[in-house]
Coordinates of C-alpha atoms and ligand atoms in Angstrom, one line a residue:
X13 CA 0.0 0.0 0.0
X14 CA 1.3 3.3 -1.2
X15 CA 2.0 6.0 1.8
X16 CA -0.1 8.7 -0.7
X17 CA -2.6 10.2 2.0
X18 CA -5.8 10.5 -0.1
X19 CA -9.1 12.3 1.1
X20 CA -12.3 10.8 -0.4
X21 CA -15.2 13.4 -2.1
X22 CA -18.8 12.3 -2.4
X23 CA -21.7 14.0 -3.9
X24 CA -24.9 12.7 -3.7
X25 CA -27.6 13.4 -6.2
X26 CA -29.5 11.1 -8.7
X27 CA -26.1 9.6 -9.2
X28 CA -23.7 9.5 -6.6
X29 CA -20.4 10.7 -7.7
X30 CA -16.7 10.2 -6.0
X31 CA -13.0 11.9 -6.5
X32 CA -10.3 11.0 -4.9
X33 CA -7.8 13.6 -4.6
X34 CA -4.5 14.1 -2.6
X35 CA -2.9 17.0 -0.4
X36 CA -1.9 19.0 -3.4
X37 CA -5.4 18.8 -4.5
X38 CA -4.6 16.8 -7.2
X39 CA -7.6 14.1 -8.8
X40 CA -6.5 10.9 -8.4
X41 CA -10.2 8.9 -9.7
X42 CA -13.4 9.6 -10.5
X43 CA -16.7 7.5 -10.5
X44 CA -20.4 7.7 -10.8
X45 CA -23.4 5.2 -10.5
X46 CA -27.1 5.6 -9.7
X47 CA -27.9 6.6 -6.4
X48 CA -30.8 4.6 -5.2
X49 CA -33.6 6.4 -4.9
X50 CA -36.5 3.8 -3.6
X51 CA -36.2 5.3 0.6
X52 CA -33.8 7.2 2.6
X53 CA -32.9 4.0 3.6
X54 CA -31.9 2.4 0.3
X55 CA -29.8 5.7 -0.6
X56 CA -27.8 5.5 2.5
X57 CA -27.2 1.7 1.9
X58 CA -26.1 2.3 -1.4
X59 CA -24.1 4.9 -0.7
X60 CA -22.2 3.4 2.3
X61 CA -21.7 0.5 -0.1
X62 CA -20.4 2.5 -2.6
X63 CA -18.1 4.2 -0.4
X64 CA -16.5 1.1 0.8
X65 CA -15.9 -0.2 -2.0
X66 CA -14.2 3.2 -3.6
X67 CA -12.2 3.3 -0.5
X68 CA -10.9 -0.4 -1.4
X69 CA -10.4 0.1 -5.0
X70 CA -8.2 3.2 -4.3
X71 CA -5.9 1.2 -1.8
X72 CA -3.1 0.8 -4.8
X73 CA -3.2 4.6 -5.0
X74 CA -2.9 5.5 -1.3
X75 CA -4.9 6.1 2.1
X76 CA -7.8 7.5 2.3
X77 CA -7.5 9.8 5.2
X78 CA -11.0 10.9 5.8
X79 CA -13.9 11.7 3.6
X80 CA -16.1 15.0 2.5
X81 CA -19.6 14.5 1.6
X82 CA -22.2 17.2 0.1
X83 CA -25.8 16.6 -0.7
X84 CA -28.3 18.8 -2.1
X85 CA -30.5 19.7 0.9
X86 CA -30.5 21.5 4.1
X87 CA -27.4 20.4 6.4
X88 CA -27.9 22.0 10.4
X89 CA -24.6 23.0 11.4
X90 CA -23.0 22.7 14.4
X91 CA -24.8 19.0 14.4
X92 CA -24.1 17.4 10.7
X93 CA -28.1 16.7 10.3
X94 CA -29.9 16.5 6.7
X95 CA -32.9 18.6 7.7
X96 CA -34.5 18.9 4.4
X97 CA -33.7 17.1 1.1
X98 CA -36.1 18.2 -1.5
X99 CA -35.6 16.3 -4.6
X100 CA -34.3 13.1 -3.1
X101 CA -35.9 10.6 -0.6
X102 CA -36.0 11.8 2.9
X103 CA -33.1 10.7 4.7
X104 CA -34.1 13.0 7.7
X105 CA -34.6 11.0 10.3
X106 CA -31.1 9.1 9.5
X107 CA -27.9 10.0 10.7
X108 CA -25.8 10.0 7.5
X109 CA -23.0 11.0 8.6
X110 CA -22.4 9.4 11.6
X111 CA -23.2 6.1 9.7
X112 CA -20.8 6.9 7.0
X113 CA -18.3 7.6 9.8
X114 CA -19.0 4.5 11.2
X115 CA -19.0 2.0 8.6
X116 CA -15.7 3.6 7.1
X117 CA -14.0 4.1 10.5
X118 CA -13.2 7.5 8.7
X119 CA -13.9 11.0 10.1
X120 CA -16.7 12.8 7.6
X121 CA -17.2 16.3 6.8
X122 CA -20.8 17.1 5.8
X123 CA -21.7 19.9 4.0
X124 CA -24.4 21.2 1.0
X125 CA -23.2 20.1 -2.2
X126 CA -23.0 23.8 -3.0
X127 CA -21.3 24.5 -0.4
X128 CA -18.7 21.7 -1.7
X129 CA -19.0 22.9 -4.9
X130 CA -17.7 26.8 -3.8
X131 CA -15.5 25.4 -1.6
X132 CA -13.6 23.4 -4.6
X133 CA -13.8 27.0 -7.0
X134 CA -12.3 28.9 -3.7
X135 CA -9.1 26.7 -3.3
X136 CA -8.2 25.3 -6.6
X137 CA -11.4 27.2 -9.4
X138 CA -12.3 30.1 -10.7
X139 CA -12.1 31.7 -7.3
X140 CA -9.2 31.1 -6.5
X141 CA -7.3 33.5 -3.9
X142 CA -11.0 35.7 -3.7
X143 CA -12.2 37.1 -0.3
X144 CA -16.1 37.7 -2.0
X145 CA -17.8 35.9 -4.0
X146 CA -21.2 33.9 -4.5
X147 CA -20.8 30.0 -6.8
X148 CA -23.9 29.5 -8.2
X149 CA -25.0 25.7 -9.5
X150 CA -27.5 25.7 -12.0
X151 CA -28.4 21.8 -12.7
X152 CA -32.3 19.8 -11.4
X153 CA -32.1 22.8 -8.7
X154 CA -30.6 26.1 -7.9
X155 CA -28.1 26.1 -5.3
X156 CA -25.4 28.9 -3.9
X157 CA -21.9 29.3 -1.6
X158 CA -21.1 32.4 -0.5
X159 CA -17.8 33.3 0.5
X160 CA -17.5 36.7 2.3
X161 CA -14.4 37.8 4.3
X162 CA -12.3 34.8 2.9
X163 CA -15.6 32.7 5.1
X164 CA -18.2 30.1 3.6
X165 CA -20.9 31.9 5.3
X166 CA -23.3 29.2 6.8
X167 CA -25.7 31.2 8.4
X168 CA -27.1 31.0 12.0
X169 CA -28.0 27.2 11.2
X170 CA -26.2 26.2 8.2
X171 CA -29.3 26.4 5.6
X172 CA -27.7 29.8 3.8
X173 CA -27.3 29.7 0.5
X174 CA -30.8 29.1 -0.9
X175 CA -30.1 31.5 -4.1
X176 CA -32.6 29.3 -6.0
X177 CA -35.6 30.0 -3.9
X178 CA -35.3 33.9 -4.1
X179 CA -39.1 34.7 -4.7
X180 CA -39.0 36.6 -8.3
X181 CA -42.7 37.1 -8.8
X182 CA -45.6 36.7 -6.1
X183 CA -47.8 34.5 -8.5
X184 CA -45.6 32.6 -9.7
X185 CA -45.7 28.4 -10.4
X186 CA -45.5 26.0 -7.5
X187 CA -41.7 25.2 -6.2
X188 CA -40.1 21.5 -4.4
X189 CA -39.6 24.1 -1.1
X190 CA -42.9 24.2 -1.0
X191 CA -43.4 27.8 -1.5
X192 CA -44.1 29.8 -4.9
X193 CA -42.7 32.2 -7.3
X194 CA -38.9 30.7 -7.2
X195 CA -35.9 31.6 -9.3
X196 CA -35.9 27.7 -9.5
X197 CA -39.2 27.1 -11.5
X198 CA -37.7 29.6 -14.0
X199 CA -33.9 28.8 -14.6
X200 CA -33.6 25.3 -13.4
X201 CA -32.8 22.3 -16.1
X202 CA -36.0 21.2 -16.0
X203 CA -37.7 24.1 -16.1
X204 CA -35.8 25.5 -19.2
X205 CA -36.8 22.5 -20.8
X206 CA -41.0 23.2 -19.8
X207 CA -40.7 26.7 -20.8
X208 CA -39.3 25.5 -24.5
X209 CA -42.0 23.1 -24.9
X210 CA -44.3 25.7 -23.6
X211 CA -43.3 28.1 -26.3
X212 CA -43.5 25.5 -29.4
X213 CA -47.1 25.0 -28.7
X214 CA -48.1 28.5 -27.9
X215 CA -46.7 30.2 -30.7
X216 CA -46.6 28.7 -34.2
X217 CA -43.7 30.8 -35.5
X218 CA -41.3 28.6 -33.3
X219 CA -43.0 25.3 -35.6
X220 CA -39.6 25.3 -37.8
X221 CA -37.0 25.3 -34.7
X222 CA -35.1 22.4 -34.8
X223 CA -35.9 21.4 -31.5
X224 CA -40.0 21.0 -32.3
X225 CA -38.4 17.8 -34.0
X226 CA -37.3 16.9 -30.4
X227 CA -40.9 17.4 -29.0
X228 CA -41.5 14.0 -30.0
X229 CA -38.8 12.2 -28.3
X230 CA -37.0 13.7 -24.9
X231 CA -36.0 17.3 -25.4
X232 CA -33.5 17.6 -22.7
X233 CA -31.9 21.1 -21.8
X234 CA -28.4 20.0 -23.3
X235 CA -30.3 20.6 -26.5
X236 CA -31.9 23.9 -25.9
X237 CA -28.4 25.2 -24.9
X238 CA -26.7 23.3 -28.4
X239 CA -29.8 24.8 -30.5
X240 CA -29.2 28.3 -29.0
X241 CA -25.3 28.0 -29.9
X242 CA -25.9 27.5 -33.0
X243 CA -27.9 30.1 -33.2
X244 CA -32.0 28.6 -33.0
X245 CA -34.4 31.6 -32.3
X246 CA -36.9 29.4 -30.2
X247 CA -33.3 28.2 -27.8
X248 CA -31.6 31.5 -28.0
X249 CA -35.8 33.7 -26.7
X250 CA -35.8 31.0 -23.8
X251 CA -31.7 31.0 -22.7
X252 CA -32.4 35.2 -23.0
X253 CA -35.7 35.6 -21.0
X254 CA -33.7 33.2 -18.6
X255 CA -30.8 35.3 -18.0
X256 CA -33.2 38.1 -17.7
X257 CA -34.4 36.7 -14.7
X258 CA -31.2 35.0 -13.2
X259 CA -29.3 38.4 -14.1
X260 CA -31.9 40.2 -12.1
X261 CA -31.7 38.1 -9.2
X262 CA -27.6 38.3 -9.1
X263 CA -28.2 42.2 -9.5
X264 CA -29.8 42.0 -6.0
X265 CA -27.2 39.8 -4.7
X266 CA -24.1 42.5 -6.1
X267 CA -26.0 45.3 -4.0
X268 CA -26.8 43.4 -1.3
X269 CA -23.5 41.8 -0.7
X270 CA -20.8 43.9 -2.9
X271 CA -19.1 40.6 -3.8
X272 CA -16.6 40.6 -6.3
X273 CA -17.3 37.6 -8.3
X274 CA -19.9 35.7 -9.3
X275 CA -19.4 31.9 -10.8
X276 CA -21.6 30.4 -12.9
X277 CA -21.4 26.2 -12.7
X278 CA -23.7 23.3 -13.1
X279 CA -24.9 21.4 -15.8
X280 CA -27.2 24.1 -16.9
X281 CA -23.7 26.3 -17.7
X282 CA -22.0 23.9 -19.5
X283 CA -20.9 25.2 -23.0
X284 CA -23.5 27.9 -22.0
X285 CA -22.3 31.1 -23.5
X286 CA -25.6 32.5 -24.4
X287 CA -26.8 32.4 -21.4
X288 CA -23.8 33.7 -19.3
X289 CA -23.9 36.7 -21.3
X290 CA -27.4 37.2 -21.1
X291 CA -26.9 36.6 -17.2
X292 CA -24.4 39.5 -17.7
X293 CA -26.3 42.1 -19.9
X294 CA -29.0 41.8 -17.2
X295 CA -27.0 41.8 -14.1
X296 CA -24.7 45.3 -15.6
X297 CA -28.2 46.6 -16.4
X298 CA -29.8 46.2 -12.8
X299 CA -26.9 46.5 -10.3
X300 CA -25.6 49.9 -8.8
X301 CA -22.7 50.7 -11.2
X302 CA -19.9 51.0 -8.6
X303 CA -20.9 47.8 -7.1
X304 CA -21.0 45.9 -10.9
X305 CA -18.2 47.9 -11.9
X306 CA -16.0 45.5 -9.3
X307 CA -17.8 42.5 -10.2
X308 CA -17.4 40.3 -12.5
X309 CA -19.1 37.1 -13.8
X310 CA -17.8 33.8 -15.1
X311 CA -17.7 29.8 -16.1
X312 CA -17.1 28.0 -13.2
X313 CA -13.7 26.1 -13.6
X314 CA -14.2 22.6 -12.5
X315 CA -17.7 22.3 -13.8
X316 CA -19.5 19.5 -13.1
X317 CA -16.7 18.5 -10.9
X318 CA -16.9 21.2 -8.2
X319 CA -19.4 19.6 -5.9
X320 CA -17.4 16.1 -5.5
X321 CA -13.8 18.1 -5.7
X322 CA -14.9 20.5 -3.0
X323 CA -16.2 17.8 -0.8
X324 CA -12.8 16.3 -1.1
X325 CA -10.8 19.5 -0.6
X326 CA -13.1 20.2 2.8
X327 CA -12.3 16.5 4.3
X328 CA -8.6 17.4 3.6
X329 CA -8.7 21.0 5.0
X330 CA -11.0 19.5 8.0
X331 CA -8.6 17.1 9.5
X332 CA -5.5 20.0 9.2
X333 CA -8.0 22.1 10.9
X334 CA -7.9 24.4 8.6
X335 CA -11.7 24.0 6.8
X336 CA -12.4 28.1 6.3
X337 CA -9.9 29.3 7.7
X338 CA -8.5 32.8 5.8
X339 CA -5.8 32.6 3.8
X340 CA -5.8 28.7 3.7
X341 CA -4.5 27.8 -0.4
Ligands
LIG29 ZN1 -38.5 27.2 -3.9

């Protein structure tokens, strides 16, 4: 067995997703399956089992030291508990942590997957060396770090954050919170994808997009962002009137927190330059001009790879004591 001291990142979602990386920060693996979804109970089964057997498989690389783990939900801080996990099953009433710890014999860091995902752009991303900024993950949800005073700021109970369930509009469409009039029934995946078929069937100009072909088969929101590349008028309306709202929403965020960057990450953002520029036109148009005029908005760096990197990177700054700590690289 090789001396290399490894720290183990896990982010769950609808798959569960690993990354081993060392001290340097350097990825070592990566790997992905299905997360299973039937209870609370099956997910943390799987994921346990999954865990072990990622923590054997890596043994010809090094030791895994301890292990960083972000889901999409509400994680109470001081005490490590899942207090709300939306669009998932409800692991609530389990411990997950403590379980994870115990089955590993591994300490485990526990944390919101965009939390992780911040953390990952602050050390080794597109954020690197900042004291302010807000991460942003546009994917199923909408979900937000924000770093202020070189701190992840948790809030009084760890739930801050919640930059997808900013209330845009008072009538606006049901949300998974359970509240209405979200930034989240606007710019998530999914809902990019209900707006566009929305569109085709409300307005017959759209009839000749390229993506009314999709209609009949799964029109996912990879292809609204490929069509609006290449230059679709259907894909390119929707990614605009989405930017509109998301750069409106960030506009409020630059005034409210005079943060200096903003980065845009998730699967929504992939390849996404129509929209990040709409996000920007929007966001210039709405926020004081000092406060934009310091700003400024990009790609995330590690993409889809933020969450399960930053989960890593927090179980190895955890166990140096060093997990937010200023000045930490
Ligand atoms: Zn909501």
């Amino acid at each position: 067995m090789s001396n290399l001291e490894l720290y183990l990142g896990v982010d769950l979602g609808r798959s569960t997703r690993t990354a081993i990386v060392d001290g340097e920060g350097r990825v070592h693996a990566l790997g992905r399956e299905p997360s299973h979804l039937e209870s609370g109970r099956n997910l943390v089964d799987g994921l346990v089992e999954f865990v072990n057997r990622t923590i054997v498989e890596s043994s010809g690389i090094g030791t895994i030291r301890s292990i960083g783990f972000g889901l999409p939900g509400l994680v109470e801080h001081p005490s490590n508990r899942v207090v709300m996990l939306p669009n998932l099953s409800d692991v609530t009433g389990i411990d997950v942590a403590d379980e994870l710890s115990s089955a590993t014999a591994l300490p485990v860091v526990l944390d919101n997957d965009a939390n992780a995902a911040a953390y990952g752009e602050w050390r080794c991303g597109a954020a690197k060396g900042r004291t302010d900024f807000i991460y942003i993950t546009l994917g199923t949800g909408i979900g937000a770090g924000i770093v202020q005073g070189e701190r992840l700021q948790r809030g009084a109970r760890g739930f801050a954050g919640e930059f997808g369930h900013l209330k845009i509009t008072a009538e606006g469409l049901e949300c998974g919170c359970g509240s209405s009039g979200c930034l989240e029934t606007i710019a998530s995946g999914p809902n990019i994808v209900r707006r566009t078929r929305e569109r085709l069937f409300s307005d017959p100009s759209y009839v000749y997009s390229p993506l009314a072909e999709k209609m009949r088969g799964k029109l996912t929101c990879e292809d609204v962002v490929e069509s609006a590349v290449a230059g679709d008028r259907l894909a390119r309306a929707i990614l605009n009137e989405t930017g509109l709202y998301l750069g409106m929403t960030i506009a409020n965020v630059v005034n409210l927190l005079n943060i200096e960057l903003v980065v845009l990450g998730g699967p929504v953002m992939r390849d996404n330059d129509v929209l990040l520029e709409a996000v920007i036109h929007e966001a210039r148009r709405r926020a004081f001009g000092p406060s934009f005029e310091s700003c400024e908005i990009v790609q995330s760096a590690l993409g889809d790879d933020a969450g399960v990197i930053g989960a890593a990177i927090m179980a190895r700054d955890a166990i140096h004591g060093a997990l937010d700590v200023a000045g930490h690289a």
